């Protein structure tokens, strides 16, 4: 998939069916995710991508955007803490990485190059989760 061809389109267009409006009593997260599906891909920011990836929404379209940001800044603070987008992205299901093997290799390269000091400000299990992703990529 050539992502550049799709940057002016929304997830509702690319990942049918279009989602209906959220229920009136929907949570803030649900309302946010529904709204993000209507935003052109080029306008999605790091926090938007973190939200979509963590909620596993249209991953074949949002993971490439996340990896593109992570290659430039692996410890990007998308919303909660430095490295939150990385940690969310390495936890994407293996079936998605099977569709995007080159991106998995790129992210593995970035993740495996992190110095041990980079883990100091990440959540407790971050090193283990990143190491699991790196090991899985080596096997794949």
PDB file of C-alpha atoms in Angstrom:
ATOM      1  CA  UNK A   1       0.000   0.000   0.000  1.00  0.00           C
ATOM      2  CA  UNK A   2       1.415   3.349  -0.999  1.00  0.00           C
ATOM      3  CA  UNK A   3       0.394   5.481   1.942  1.00  0.00           C
ATOM      4  CA  UNK A   4       1.214   8.742   0.172  1.00  0.00           C
ATOM      5  CA  UNK A   5      -1.693   8.113  -2.181  1.00  0.00           C
ATOM      6  CA  UNK A   6      -4.087   8.112   0.757  1.00  0.00           C
ATOM      7  CA  UNK A   7      -3.015  11.077   2.877  1.00  0.00           C
ATOM      8  CA  UNK A   8      -5.964  13.231   1.780  1.00  0.00           C
ATOM      9  CA  UNK A   9      -8.471  10.507   2.614  1.00  0.00           C
ATOM     10  CA  UNK A  10     -10.027   9.586   5.952  1.00  0.00           C
ATOM     11  CA  UNK A  11     -10.187   6.254   7.722  1.00  0.00           C
ATOM     12  CA  UNK A  12     -13.924   6.201   7.127  1.00  0.00           C
ATOM     13  CA  UNK A  13     -13.144   6.293   3.408  1.00  0.00           C
ATOM     14  CA  UNK A  14     -10.252   3.830   3.510  1.00  0.00           C
ATOM     15  CA  UNK A  15     -11.536   1.374   6.104  1.00  0.00           C
ATOM     16  CA  UNK A  16     -15.211   0.700   5.371  1.00  0.00           C
ATOM     17  CA  UNK A  17     -17.839   0.663   6.533  1.00  0.00           C
ATOM     18  CA  UNK A  18     -18.132   4.256   7.652  1.00  0.00           C
ATOM     19  CA  UNK A  19     -18.795   4.462  11.336  1.00  0.00           C
ATOM     20  CA  UNK A  20     -22.065   6.020  12.455  1.00  0.00           C
ATOM     21  CA  UNK A  21     -22.160   8.884  14.905  1.00  0.00           C
ATOM     22  CA  UNK A  22     -21.384   7.645  18.422  1.00  0.00           C
ATOM     23  CA  UNK A  23     -24.247   7.152  20.836  1.00  0.00           C
ATOM     24  CA  UNK A  24     -25.270  10.171  22.894  1.00  0.00           C
ATOM     25  CA  UNK A  25     -23.944   8.526  26.056  1.00  0.00           C
ATOM     26  CA  UNK A  26     -20.637   7.396  24.490  1.00  0.00           C
ATOM     27  CA  UNK A  27     -17.443   7.917  26.430  1.00  0.00           C
ATOM     28  CA  UNK A  28     -15.009  10.660  25.515  1.00  0.00           C
ATOM     29  CA  UNK A  29     -12.641   8.045  24.081  1.00  0.00           C
ATOM     30  CA  UNK A  30     -15.336   6.591  21.828  1.00  0.00           C
ATOM     31  CA  UNK A  31     -16.337  10.065  20.619  1.00  0.00           C
ATOM     32  CA  UNK A  32     -12.674  10.887  19.959  1.00  0.00           C
ATOM     33  CA  UNK A  33     -12.028   7.722  17.956  1.00  0.00           C
ATOM     34  CA  UNK A  34     -15.165   8.261  15.879  1.00  0.00           C
ATOM     35  CA  UNK A  35     -14.106  11.839  15.170  1.00  0.00           C
ATOM     36  CA  UNK A  36     -10.548  10.791  14.225  1.00  0.00           C
ATOM     37  CA  UNK A  37     -11.919   8.424  11.578  1.00  0.00           C
ATOM     38  CA  UNK A  38     -13.217  11.528   9.773  1.00  0.00           C
ATOM     39  CA  UNK A  39      -9.886  13.388   9.738  1.00  0.00           C
ATOM     40  CA  UNK A  40      -7.653  13.197   6.627  1.00  0.00           C
ATOM     41  CA  UNK A  41      -4.606  11.045   7.371  1.00  0.00           C
ATOM     42  CA  UNK A  42      -2.201  13.935   6.776  1.00  0.00           C
ATOM     43  CA  UNK A  43      -3.835  15.865   9.632  1.00  0.00           C
ATOM     44  CA  UNK A  44      -3.476  13.127  12.254  1.00  0.00           C
ATOM     45  CA  UNK A  45      -0.969  14.093  14.916  1.00  0.00           C
ATOM     46  CA  UNK A  46       1.104  11.912  17.217  1.00  0.00           C
ATOM     47  CA  UNK A  47      -1.543  11.895  19.966  1.00  0.00           C
ATOM     48  CA  UNK A  48      -4.226  10.968  17.420  1.00  0.00           C
ATOM     49  CA  UNK A  49      -2.093   8.103  16.134  1.00  0.00           C
ATOM     50  CA  UNK A  50      -1.411   6.880  19.668  1.00  0.00           C
ATOM     51  CA  UNK A  51      -5.141   6.837  20.341  1.00  0.00           C
ATOM     52  CA  UNK A  52      -5.987   5.006  17.123  1.00  0.00           C
ATOM     53  CA  UNK A  53      -3.183   2.457  17.508  1.00  0.00           C
ATOM     54  CA  UNK A  54      -4.011   1.789  21.158  1.00  0.00           C
ATOM     55  CA  UNK A  55      -7.659   1.242  20.212  1.00  0.00           C
ATOM     56  CA  UNK A  56      -6.588  -0.940  17.246  1.00  0.00           C
ATOM     57  CA  UNK A  57      -8.506   1.133  14.706  1.00  0.00           C
ATOM     58  CA  UNK A  58      -7.601   0.764  11.012  1.00  0.00           C
ATOM     59  CA  UNK A  59      -4.096  -0.373  11.918  1.00  0.00           C
ATOM     60  CA  UNK A  60      -2.875  -0.995   8.340  1.00  0.00           C
ATOM     61  CA  UNK A  61      -3.397   2.734   7.721  1.00  0.00           C
ATOM     62  CA  UNK A  62      -2.300   4.265  11.019  1.00  0.00           C
ATOM     63  CA  UNK A  63       0.705   2.076  11.863  1.00  0.00           C
ATOM     64  CA  UNK A  64       2.698   3.330   8.843  1.00  0.00           C
ATOM     65  CA  UNK A  65       2.099   6.903   9.990  1.00  0.00           C
ATOM     66  CA  UNK A  66       3.184   6.047  13.530  1.00  0.00           C
ATOM     67  CA  UNK A  67       6.337   4.278  12.347  1.00  0.00           C
ATOM     68  CA  UNK A  68       7.225   7.258  10.161  1.00  0.00           C
ATOM     69  CA  UNK A  69       7.179   9.472  13.274  1.00  0.00           C
ATOM     70  CA  UNK A  70       9.048   6.920  15.390  1.00  0.00           C
ATOM     71  CA  UNK A  71      11.893   6.556  12.905  1.00  0.00           C
ATOM     72  CA  UNK A  72      12.589  10.255  13.407  1.00  0.00           C
ATOM     73  CA  UNK A  73      11.939  10.321  17.162  1.00  0.00           C
ATOM     74  CA  UNK A  74      11.517   6.937  18.876  1.00  0.00           C
ATOM     75  CA  UNK A  75      10.864   8.484  22.279  1.00  0.00           C
ATOM     76  CA  UNK A  76       8.304  10.938  20.965  1.00  0.00           C
ATOM     77  CA  UNK A  77       5.898  12.088  23.667  1.00  0.00           C
ATOM     78  CA  UNK A  78       2.587  11.658  21.867  1.00  0.00           C
ATOM     79  CA  UNK A  79       0.382  12.392  24.852  1.00  0.00           C
ATOM     80  CA  UNK A  80       1.245  10.712  28.149  1.00  0.00           C
ATOM     81  CA  UNK A  81       5.034  10.365  28.382  1.00  0.00           C
ATOM     82  CA  UNK A  82       8.141  10.141  26.173  1.00  0.00           C
ATOM     83  CA  UNK A  83       7.993   6.847  24.312  1.00  0.00           C
ATOM     84  CA  UNK A  84       4.234   6.327  24.627  1.00  0.00           C
ATOM     85  CA  UNK A  85       3.722   6.044  20.868  1.00  0.00           C
ATOM     86  CA  UNK A  86       6.601   3.561  20.605  1.00  0.00           C
ATOM     87  CA  UNK A  87       5.240   1.406  23.388  1.00  0.00           C
ATOM     88  CA  UNK A  88       1.761   1.423  21.893  1.00  0.00           C
ATOM     89  CA  UNK A  89       3.090   0.591  18.425  1.00  0.00           C
ATOM     90  CA  UNK A  90       5.311  -2.321  19.464  1.00  0.00           C
ATOM     91  CA  UNK A  91       2.212  -3.893  21.001  1.00  0.00           C
ATOM     92  CA  UNK A  92       0.325  -4.000  17.694  1.00  0.00           C
ATOM     93  CA  UNK A  93      -0.849  -7.561  16.948  1.00  0.00           C
ATOM     94  CA  UNK A  94       1.561  -9.707  14.936  1.00  0.00           C
ATOM     95  CA  UNK A  95      -1.062 -10.134  12.205  1.00  0.00           C
ATOM     96  CA  UNK A  96      -0.717  -6.441  11.373  1.00  0.00           C
ATOM     97  CA  UNK A  97       3.072  -6.656  11.222  1.00  0.00           C
ATOM     98  CA  UNK A  98       2.670  -9.635   8.865  1.00  0.00           C
ATOM     99  CA  UNK A  99       0.960  -7.183   6.471  1.00  0.00           C
ATOM    100  CA  UNK A 100       3.694  -4.569   6.982  1.00  0.00           C
ATOM    101  CA  UNK A 101       6.971  -6.521   7.226  1.00  0.00           C
ATOM    102  CA  UNK A 102       9.210  -3.686   6.024  1.00  0.00           C
ATOM    103  CA  UNK A 103       7.773  -1.319   8.613  1.00  0.00           C
ATOM    104  CA  UNK A 104       8.278  -3.964  11.293  1.00  0.00           C
ATOM    105  CA  UNK A 105      11.954  -4.149  10.317  1.00  0.00           C
ATOM    106  CA  UNK A 106      12.270  -0.358  10.403  1.00  0.00           C
ATOM    107  CA  UNK A 107      10.702  -0.182  13.843  1.00  0.00           C
ATOM    108  CA  UNK A 108      12.857  -3.082  15.056  1.00  0.00           C
ATOM    109  CA  UNK A 109      15.958  -1.182  13.951  1.00  0.00           C
ATOM    110  CA  UNK A 110      14.829   1.928  15.808  1.00  0.00           C
ATOM    111  CA  UNK A 111      13.791   0.036  18.941  1.00  0.00           C
ATOM    112  CA  UNK A 112      16.934  -2.093  19.123  1.00  0.00           C
ATOM    113  CA  UNK A 113      19.132   1.019  18.854  1.00  0.00           C
ATOM    114  CA  UNK A 114      17.677   2.607  21.985  1.00  0.00           C
ATOM    115  CA  UNK A 115      20.265   2.965  24.737  1.00  0.00           C
ATOM    116  CA  UNK A 116      19.434   1.371  28.071  1.00  0.00           C
ATOM    117  CA  UNK A 117      19.160   4.850  29.587  1.00  0.00           C
ATOM    118  CA  UNK A 118      16.149   5.483  27.325  1.00  0.00           C
ATOM    119  CA  UNK A 119      14.063   3.127  29.457  1.00  0.00           C
ATOM    120  CA  UNK A 120      14.481   5.139  32.656  1.00  0.00           C
ATOM    121  CA  UNK A 121      11.371   7.273  32.105  1.00  0.00           C
ATOM    122  CA  UNK A 122       9.229   4.571  30.504  1.00  0.00           C
ATOM    123  CA  UNK A 123       6.719   2.424  32.401  1.00  0.00           C
ATOM    124  CA  UNK A 124       8.076  -0.540  34.310  1.00  0.00           C
ATOM    125  CA  UNK A 125       7.449  -3.249  31.686  1.00  0.00           C
ATOM    126  CA  UNK A 126       8.441  -1.136  28.663  1.00  0.00           C
ATOM    127  CA  UNK A 127      11.883  -2.695  28.231  1.00  0.00           C
ATOM    128  CA  UNK A 128      10.353  -6.175  28.243  1.00  0.00           C
ATOM    129  CA  UNK A 129       7.633  -5.221  25.727  1.00  0.00           C
ATOM    130  CA  UNK A 130      10.120  -3.570  23.362  1.00  0.00           C
ATOM    131  CA  UNK A 131      12.515  -6.523  23.678  1.00  0.00           C
ATOM    132  CA  UNK A 132       9.644  -8.914  22.899  1.00  0.00           C
ATOM    133  CA  UNK A 133       8.880  -6.964  19.706  1.00  0.00           C
ATOM    134  CA  UNK A 134      12.550  -6.886  18.662  1.00  0.00           C
ATOM    135  CA  UNK A 135      12.898 -10.636  19.259  1.00  0.00           C
ATOM    136  CA  UNK A 136       9.681 -11.403  17.395  1.00  0.00           C
ATOM    137  CA  UNK A 137      10.888  -9.355  14.403  1.00  0.00           C
ATOM    138  CA  UNK A 138      14.171 -11.269  14.304  1.00  0.00           C
ATOM    139  CA  UNK A 139      12.256 -14.529  14.122  1.00  0.00           C
ATOM    140  CA  UNK A 140       9.873 -13.301  11.439  1.00  0.00           C
TER     141      UNK A 140
END
